[in-house]
Tab-separated table of C-alpha atoms and ligand atoms in Angstrom:
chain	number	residue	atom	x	y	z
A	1	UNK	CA	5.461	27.757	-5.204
A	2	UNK	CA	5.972	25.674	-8.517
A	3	UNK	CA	5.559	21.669	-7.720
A	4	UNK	CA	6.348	19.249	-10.042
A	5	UNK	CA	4.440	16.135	-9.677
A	6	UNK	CA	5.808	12.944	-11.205
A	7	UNK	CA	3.765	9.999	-12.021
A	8	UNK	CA	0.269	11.732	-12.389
A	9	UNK	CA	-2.848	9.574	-13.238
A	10	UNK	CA	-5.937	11.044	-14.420
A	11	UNK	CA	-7.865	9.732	-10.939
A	12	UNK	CA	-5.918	12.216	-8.981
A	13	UNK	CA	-5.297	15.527	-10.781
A	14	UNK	CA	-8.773	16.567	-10.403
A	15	UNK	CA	-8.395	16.448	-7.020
A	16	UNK	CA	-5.099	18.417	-6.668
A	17	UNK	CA	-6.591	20.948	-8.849
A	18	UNK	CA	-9.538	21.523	-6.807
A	19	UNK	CA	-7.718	21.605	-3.594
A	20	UNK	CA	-5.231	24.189	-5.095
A	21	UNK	CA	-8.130	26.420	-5.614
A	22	UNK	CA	-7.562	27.303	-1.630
A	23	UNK	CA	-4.036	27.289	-1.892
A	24	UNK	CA	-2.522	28.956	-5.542
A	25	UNK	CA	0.654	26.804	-5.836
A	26	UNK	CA	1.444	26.604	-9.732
A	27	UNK	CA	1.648	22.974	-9.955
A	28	UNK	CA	2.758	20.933	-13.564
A	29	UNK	CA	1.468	17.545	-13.646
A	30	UNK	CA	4.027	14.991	-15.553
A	31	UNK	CA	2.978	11.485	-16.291
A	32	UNK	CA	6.559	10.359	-16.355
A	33	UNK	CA	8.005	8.502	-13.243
A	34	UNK	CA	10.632	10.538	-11.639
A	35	UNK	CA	14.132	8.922	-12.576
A	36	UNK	CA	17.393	9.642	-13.750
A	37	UNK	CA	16.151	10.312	-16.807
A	38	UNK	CA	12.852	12.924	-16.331
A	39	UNK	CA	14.499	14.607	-13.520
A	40	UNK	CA	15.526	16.894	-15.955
A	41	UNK	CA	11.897	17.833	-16.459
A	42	UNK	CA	11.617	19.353	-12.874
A	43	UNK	CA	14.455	22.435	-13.070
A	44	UNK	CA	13.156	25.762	-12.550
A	45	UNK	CA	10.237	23.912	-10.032
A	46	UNK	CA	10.850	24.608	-6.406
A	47	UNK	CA	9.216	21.508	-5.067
A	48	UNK	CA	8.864	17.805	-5.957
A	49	UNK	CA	6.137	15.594	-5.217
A	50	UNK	CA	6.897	12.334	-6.213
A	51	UNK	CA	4.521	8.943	-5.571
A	52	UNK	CA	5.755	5.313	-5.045
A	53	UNK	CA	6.877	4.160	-7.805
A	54	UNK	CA	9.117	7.177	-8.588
A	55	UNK	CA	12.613	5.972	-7.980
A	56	UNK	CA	14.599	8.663	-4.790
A	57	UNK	CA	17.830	7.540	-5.221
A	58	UNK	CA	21.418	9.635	-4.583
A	59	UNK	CA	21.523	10.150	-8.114
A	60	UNK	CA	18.172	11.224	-8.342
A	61	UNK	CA	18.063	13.119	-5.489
A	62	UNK	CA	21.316	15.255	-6.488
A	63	UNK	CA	19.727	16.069	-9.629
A	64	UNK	CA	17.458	17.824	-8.159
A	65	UNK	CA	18.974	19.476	-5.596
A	66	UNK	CA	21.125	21.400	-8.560
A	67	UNK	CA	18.229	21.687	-10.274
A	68	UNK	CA	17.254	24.129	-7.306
A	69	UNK	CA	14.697	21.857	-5.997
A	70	UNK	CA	14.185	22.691	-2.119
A	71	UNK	CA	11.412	20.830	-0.843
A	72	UNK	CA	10.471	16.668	-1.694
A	73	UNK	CA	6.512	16.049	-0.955
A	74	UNK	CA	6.019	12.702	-1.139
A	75	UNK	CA	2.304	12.213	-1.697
A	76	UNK	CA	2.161	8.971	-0.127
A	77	UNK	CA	2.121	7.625	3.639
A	78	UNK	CA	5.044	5.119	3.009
A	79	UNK	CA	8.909	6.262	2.307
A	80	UNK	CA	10.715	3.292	1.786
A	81	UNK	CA	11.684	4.577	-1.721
A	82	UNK	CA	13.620	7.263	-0.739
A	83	UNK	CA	17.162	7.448	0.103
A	84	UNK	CA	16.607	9.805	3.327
A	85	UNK	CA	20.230	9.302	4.020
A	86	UNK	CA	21.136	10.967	1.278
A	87	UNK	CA	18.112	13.624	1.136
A	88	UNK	CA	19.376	14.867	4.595
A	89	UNK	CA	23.316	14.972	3.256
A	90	UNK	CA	22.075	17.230	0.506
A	91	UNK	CA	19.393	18.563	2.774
A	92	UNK	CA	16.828	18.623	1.128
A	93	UNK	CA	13.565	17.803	3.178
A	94	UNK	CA	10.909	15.081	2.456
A	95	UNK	CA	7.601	15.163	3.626
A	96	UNK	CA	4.891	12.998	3.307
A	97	UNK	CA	1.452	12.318	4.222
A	98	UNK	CA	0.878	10.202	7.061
A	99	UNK	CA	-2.167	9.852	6.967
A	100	UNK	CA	-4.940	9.778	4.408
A	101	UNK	CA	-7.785	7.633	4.574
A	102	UNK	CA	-6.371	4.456	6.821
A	103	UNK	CA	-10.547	3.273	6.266
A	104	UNK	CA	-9.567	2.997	2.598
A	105	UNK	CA	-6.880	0.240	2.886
A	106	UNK	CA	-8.861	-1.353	5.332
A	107	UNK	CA	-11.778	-1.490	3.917
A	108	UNK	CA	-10.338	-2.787	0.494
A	109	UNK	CA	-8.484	-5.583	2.542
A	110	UNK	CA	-11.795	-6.627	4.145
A	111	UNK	CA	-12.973	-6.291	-0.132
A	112	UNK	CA	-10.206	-8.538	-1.364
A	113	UNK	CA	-11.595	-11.272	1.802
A	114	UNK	CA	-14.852	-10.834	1.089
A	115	UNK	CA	-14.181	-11.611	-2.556
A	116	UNK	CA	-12.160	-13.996	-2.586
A	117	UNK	CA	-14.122	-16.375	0.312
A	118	UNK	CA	-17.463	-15.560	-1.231
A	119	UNK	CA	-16.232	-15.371	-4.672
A	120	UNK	CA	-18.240	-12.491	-5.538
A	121	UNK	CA	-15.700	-12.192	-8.850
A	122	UNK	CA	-16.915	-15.576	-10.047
A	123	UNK	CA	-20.530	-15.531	-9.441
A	124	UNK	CA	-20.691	-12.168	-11.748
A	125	UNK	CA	-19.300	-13.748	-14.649
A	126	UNK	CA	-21.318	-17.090	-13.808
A	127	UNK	CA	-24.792	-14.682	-13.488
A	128	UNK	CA	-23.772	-12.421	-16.683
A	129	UNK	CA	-23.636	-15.838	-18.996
A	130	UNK	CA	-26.389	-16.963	-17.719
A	131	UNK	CA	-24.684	-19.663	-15.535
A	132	UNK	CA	-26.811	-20.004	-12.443
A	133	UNK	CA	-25.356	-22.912	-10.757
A	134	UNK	CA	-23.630	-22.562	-7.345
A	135	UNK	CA	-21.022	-25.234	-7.375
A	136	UNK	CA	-17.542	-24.102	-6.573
A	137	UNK	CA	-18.437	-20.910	-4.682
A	138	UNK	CA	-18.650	-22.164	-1.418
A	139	UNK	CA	-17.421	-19.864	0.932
A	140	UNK	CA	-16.812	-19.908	4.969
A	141	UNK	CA	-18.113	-17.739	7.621
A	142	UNK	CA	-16.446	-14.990	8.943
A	143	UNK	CA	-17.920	-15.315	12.136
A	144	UNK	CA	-15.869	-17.084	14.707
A	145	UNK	CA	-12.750	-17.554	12.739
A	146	UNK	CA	-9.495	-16.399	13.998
A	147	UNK	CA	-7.822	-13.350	11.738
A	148	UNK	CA	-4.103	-12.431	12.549
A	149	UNK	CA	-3.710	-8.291	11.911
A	150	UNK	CA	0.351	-8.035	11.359
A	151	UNK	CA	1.128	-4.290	12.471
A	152	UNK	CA	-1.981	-2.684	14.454
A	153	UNK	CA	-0.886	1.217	13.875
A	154	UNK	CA	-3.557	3.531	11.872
A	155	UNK	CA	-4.993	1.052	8.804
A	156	UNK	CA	-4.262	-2.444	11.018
A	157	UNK	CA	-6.233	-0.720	14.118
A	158	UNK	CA	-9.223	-0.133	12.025
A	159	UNK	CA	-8.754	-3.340	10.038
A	160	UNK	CA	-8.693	-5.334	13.542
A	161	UNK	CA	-11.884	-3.786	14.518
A	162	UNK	CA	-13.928	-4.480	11.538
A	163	UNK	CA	-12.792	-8.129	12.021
A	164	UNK	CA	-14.237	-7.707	15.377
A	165	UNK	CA	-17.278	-6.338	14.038
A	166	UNK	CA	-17.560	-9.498	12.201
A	167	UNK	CA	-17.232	-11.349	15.044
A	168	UNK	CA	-13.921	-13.141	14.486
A	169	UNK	CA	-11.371	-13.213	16.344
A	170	UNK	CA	-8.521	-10.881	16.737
A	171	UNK	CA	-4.707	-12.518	17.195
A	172	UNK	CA	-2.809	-9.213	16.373
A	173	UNK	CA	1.317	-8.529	16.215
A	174	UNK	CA	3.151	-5.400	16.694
A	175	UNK	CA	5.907	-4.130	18.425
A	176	UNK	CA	3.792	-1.350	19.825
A	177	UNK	CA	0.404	-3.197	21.178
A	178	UNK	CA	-2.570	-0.517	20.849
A	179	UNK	CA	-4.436	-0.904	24.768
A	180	UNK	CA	-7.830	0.512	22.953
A	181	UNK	CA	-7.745	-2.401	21.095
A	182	UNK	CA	-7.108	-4.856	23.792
A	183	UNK	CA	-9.990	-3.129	26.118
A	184	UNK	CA	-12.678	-2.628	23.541
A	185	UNK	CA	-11.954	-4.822	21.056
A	186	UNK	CA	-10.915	-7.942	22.472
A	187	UNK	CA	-7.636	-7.899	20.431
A	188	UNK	CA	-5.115	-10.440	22.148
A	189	UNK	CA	-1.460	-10.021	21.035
A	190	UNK	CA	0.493	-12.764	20.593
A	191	UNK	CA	3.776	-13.597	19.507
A	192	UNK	CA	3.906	-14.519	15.439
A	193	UNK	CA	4.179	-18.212	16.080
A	194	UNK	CA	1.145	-18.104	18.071
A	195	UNK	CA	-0.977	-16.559	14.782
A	196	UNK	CA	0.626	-18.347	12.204
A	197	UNK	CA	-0.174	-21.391	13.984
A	198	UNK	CA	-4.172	-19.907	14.962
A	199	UNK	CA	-4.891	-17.856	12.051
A	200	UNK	CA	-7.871	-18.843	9.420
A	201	UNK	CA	-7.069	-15.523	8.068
A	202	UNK	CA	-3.418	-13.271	8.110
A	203	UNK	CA	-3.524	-9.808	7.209
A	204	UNK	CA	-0.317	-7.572	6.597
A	205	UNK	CA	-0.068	-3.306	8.079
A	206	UNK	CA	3.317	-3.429	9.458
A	207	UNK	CA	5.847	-0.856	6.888
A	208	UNK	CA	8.705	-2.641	4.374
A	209	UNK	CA	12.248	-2.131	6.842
A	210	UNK	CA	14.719	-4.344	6.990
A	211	UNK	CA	13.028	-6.133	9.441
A	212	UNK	CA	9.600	-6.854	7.744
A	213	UNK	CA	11.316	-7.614	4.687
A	214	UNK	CA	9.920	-11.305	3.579
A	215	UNK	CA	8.422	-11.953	6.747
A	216	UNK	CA	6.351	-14.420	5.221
A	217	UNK	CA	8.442	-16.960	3.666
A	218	UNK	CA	9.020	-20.658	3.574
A	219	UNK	CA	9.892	-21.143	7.220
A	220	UNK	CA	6.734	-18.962	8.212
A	221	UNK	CA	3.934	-20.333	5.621
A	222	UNK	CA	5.437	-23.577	7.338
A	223	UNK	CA	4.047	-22.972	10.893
A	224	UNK	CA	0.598	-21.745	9.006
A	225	UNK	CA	-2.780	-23.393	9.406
A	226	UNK	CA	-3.555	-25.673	6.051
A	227	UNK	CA	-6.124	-23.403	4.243
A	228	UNK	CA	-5.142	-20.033	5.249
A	229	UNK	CA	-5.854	-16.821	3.346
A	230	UNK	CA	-3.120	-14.237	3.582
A	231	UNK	CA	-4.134	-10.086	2.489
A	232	UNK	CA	-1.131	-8.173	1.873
A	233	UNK	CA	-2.356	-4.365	1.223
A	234	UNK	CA	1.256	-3.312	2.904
A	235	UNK	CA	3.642	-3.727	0.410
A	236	UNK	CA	5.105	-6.478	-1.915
A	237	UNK	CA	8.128	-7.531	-0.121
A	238	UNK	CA	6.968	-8.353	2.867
A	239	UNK	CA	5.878	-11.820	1.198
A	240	UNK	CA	8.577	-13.500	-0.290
A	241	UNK	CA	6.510	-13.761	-3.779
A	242	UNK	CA	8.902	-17.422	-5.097
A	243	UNK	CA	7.700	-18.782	-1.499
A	244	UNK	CA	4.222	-17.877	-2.172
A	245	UNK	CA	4.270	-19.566	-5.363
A	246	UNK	CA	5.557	-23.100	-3.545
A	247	UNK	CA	2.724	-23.222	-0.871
A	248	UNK	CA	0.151	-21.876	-3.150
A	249	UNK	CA	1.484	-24.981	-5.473
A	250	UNK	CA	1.297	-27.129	-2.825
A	251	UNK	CA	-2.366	-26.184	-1.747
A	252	UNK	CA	-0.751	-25.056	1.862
A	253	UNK	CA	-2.253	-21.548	1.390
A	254	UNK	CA	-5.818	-21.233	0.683
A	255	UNK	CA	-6.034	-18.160	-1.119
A	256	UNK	CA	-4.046	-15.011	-1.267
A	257	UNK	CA	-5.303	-11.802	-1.863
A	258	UNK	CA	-2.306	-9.062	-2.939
A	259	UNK	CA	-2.732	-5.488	-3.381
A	260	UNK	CA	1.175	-4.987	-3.689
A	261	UNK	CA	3.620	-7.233	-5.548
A	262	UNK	CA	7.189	-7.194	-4.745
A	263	UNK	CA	8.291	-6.093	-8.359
A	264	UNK	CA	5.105	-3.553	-9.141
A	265	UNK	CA	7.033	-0.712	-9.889
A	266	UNK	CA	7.325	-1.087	-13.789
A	267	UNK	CA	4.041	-2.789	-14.060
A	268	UNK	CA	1.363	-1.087	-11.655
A	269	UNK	CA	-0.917	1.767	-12.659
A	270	UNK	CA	0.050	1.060	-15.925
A	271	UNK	CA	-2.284	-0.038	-18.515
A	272	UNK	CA	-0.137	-3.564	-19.895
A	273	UNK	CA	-3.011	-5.215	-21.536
A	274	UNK	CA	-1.310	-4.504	-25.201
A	275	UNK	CA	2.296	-5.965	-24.237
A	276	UNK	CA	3.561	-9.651	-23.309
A	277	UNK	CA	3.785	-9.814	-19.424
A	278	UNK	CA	7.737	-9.998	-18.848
A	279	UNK	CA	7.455	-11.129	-15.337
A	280	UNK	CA	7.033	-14.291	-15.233
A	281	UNK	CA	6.186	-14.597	-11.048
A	282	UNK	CA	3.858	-12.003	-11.280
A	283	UNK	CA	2.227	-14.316	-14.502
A	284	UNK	CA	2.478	-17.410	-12.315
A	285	UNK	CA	0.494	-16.186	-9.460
A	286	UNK	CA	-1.982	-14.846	-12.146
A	287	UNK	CA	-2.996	-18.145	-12.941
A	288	UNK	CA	-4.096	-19.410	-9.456
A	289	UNK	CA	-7.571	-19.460	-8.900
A	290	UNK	CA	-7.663	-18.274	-5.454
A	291	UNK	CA	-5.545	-15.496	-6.027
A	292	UNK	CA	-6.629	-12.039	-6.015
A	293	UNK	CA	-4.458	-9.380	-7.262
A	294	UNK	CA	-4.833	-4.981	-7.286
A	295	UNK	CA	-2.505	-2.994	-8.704
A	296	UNK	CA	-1.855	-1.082	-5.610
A	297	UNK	CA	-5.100	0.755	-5.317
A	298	UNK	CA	-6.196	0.066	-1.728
A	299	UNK	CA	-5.870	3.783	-1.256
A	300	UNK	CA	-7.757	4.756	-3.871
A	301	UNK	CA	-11.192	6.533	-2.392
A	302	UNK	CA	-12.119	9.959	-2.901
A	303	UNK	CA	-11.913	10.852	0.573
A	304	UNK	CA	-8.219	9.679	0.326
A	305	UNK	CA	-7.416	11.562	-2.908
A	306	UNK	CA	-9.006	14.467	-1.335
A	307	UNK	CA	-6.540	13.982	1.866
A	308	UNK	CA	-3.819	13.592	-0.212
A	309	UNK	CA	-3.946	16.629	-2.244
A	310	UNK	CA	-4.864	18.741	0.787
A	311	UNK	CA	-1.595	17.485	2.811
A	312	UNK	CA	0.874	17.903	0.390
A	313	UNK	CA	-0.538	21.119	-0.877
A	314	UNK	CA	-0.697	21.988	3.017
A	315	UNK	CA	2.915	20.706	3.706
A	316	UNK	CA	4.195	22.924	0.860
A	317	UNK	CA	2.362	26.215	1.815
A	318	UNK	CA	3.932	25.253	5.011
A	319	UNK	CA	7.657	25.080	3.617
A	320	UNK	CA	6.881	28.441	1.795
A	321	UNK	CA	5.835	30.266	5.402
A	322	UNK	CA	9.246	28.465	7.092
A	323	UNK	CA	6.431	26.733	9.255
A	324	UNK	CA	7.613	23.684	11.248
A	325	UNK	CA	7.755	20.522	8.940
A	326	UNK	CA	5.116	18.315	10.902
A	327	UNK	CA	5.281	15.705	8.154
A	328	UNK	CA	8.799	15.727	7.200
A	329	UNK	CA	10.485	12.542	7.375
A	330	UNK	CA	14.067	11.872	9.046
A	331	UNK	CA	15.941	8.980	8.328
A	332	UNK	CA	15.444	7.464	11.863
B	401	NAD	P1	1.452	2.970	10.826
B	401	NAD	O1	2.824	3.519	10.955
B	401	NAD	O2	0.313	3.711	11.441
B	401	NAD	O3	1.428	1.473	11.421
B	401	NAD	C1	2.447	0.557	11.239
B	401	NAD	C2	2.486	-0.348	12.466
B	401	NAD	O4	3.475	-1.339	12.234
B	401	NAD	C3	2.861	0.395	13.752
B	401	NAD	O5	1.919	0.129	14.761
B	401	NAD	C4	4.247	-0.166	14.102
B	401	NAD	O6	4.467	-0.269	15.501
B	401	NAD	C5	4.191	-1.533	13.443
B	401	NAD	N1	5.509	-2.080	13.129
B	401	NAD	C6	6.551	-1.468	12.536
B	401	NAD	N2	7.595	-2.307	12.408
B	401	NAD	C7	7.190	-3.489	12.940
B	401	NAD	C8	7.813	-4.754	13.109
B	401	NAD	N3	9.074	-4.960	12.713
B	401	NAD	N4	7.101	-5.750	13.697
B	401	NAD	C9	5.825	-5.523	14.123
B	401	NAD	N5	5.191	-4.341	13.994
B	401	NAD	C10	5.856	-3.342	13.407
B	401	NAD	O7	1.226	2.738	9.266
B	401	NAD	P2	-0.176	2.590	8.511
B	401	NAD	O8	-0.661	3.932	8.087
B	401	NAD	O9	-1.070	1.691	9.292
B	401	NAD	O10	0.306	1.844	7.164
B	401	NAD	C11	0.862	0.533	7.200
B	401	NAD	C12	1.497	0.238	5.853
B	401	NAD	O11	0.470	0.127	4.873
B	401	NAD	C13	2.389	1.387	5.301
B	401	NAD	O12	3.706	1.293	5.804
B	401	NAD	C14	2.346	1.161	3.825
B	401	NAD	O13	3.428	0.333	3.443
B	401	NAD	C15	1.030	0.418	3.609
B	401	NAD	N6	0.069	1.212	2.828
B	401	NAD	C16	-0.459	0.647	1.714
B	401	NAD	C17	-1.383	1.368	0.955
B	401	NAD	C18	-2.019	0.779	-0.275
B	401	NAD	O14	-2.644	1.512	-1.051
B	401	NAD	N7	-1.911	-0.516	-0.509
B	401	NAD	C19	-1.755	2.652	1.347
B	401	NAD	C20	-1.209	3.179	2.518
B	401	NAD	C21	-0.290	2.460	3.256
C-alpha cells in the first residue's frame, strides 16, 4: 500500500525503512505537519500515518477521505488529536500503536529526576570550565521518600516499580488499581488528596480526557508538600502551565521536570534556536532554575522507534489482508 507519513524527522525514517524491508509498503516521507494545508500532499496515497503534532480535525479528516485515503495509522500510543467522532462518520479507521517501549518514558522520567535532584546538567558545565566546587548541587536521596505515580497502566506500572527499586515509596492513583503492583511492589493506592498531601515526588501516566485535563492546578499544587518535584512525561495539559508558573514563583514547587508543554505543537521537534521564542509561558518557565524541559522525546529509544515502525507497518499490512483491526481506535 502507499502511506504517507506526515511530520517525518530524520531519527525515525531509518527505522521505517528498515522495517519495510519485511513488509514492501511504498511509503513517502513528508516533513510537513499534516493540516489543512499539506493534506493536499497525501491524494493518490491509500494510508495516512500521522504523529502528534499533526492536527485530525473534521476538516482535515474529510480531505482525506476524498482524497481516497482509507486507512489513518497513527504512529503514536496517544489519540487525543484526532477527531474519532468524525473519523468514524466518514469511516475511516485509525489505528495506533499502543504500545512501544513503555521502559522508554519511564526510564526518561526517572532521567529528568535524577537530573534535576542531582543536577547532573549543572555539574557538566561546572566540570567542563573547570569549576570544581560543589556548592548548589545538593541533592536528596531517593531512598525512603514518598513518589506519587498518577495513572499506573503500561509506562506508570513500570515507572512505580523502578521507584520501588529505589526504595521509595509508592502512593499511586488510578481508576483501575494494578493488584501486581500492590502484591509485589508494595504500591498503596490512595485517593489524590492523600499523595498530594504525602508526595516528595509526583509523577504524571494517566492520558489527556476531559477528565485529566489540568489536574494539577492551583487548588491541587495547594494541598502539595512545600518542595515537591512534579515529572510530567504524559502530556502538557494535564498541568495547568499559568498555575505552574505561580507556585514555581512562589517557591511552593521544588522543581518541575516537563517532557510535554501544553502549547508544544508549533514549537517541539523543531529546531527554534534562529527565531524569537513567541510564547512567552513556555519562555517563563525557561528561566527557572529547577526546571527541566524535553521537547517531547521520552519515547525516543531505538527499541521504541523500532516498535513503532514495525506496528504501524504491521497494522497496515493488516488493513490490506481485511485482517481484524487490533489497534484501531473507537471513539469510546
Ligand atoms: P495506559 O493506557 O497503559 O495507562 C493509562 C492509565 O491511566 C490506565 O491505567 C488508566 O486506568 C489510567 N487513567 C485513565 N484515566 C484516568 C483518570 N481520569 N484518573 C486516573 N487514572 C486514569 O497508557 P500508557 O501507555 O501508560 O501511557 C500514558 C500516557 O503517556 C499516554 O496517554 C500518553 O499521553 C503519554 N505518553 C507520552 C510519551 C512521551 O514521549 N512523552 C510517550 C508515550 C505515551
Amino acid at each position: 500500500m502507499k502511506i504517507c507519513i506526515y511530520d517525518t524527522h530524520k531519527f525515525e525514517r531509518e527505522f521505517f525503512l528498515s522495517c519495510n524491508e519485511n513488509f514492501k509498503h511504498e511509503i513517502v516521507f513528508f516533513e510537513a505537519r499534516l493540516n489543512t494545508q499539506t493534506v493536499a500532499m497525501a491524494k493518490g496515497a491509500d494510508v495516512v500515518c500521522a504523529f502528534v503534532n499533526d492536527k485530525l480535525n473534521e476538516d482535515v479528516l474529510k480531505s482525506l477521505q476524498q482524497s481516497g485515503i482509507r486507512l489513518l495509522a497513527l504512529r503514536s500510543a496517544g489519540f487525543n488529536h484526532v477527531d474519532l467522532k468524525a473519523a468514524e462518520r466518514l469511516k475511516l479507521p485509525v489505528v495506533r500503536v499502543p504500545e512501544y517501549s513503555p521502559y522508554a518514558v519511564a526510564e526518561h522520567a526517572v532521567a529528568l529526576i535524577l537530573t534535576l535532584n542531582r543536577k547532573t546538567h549543572k555539574a557538566y558545565n561546572r566540570v567542563r570550565e573547570a569549576n570544581f566546587n560543589l556548592d548548589g548541587l545538593v541533592g536528596f536521596d531517593l531512598h525512603g521518600k514518598t513518589v506519587g505515580v498518577i495513572g499506573t497502566g503500561k509506562i506508570g506500572s513500570v515507572f512505580a516499580r523502578i521507584m520501588h527499586g529505589f526504595g521509595a515509596r509508592v502512593l499511586a492513583y488510578d481508576i483501575q488499581p494494578n493488584e501486581q503492583l500492590i502484591a509485589k511492589y508494595n504500591v498503596e493506592y490512595k485517593d489524590l488528596p492523600v499523595i498530594f498531601k504525602n508526595a516528595d515526588i509526583i509523577s504524571l501516566h494517566v492520558p489527556l480526557t476531559t477528565q485529566t485535563k489540568h489536574m494539577l492546578n492551583a487548588s491541587t499544587f495547594e494541598q502539595m508538600k512545600k518542595g515537591v518535584m512534579i515529572i510530567n512525561t504524559g502530556r502538557g495539559a494535564l498541568i495547568d502551565t499559568h498555575d505552574l508558573i505561580a507556585v514555581l514563583k512562589t517557591g511552593k514547587i521544588g522543581a518541575a521536570g516537563l517532557d510535554v508543554y501544553e502549547e508544544e505543537e508549533n514549537i517541539f521537534f523543531r529546531d527554534m534556536s534562529e527565531t524569537v521564542l513567541q510564547d512567552d509561558m513556555l519562555a517563563r518557565l525557561l528561566t527557572f532554575p529547577n526546571v527541566l524541559i524535553t521537547s517531547h522525546q521520552a519515547f525516543l529509544t531505538q527499541e521504541a522507534l523500532k516498535n513503532i515502525a514495525t506496528t504501524t507497518l504491521q497494522n497496515v499490512t493488516d488493513f490490506e489482508q481485511g485482517k481484524v483491526l487490533k489497534n484501531q481506535v473507537r471513539s469510546n
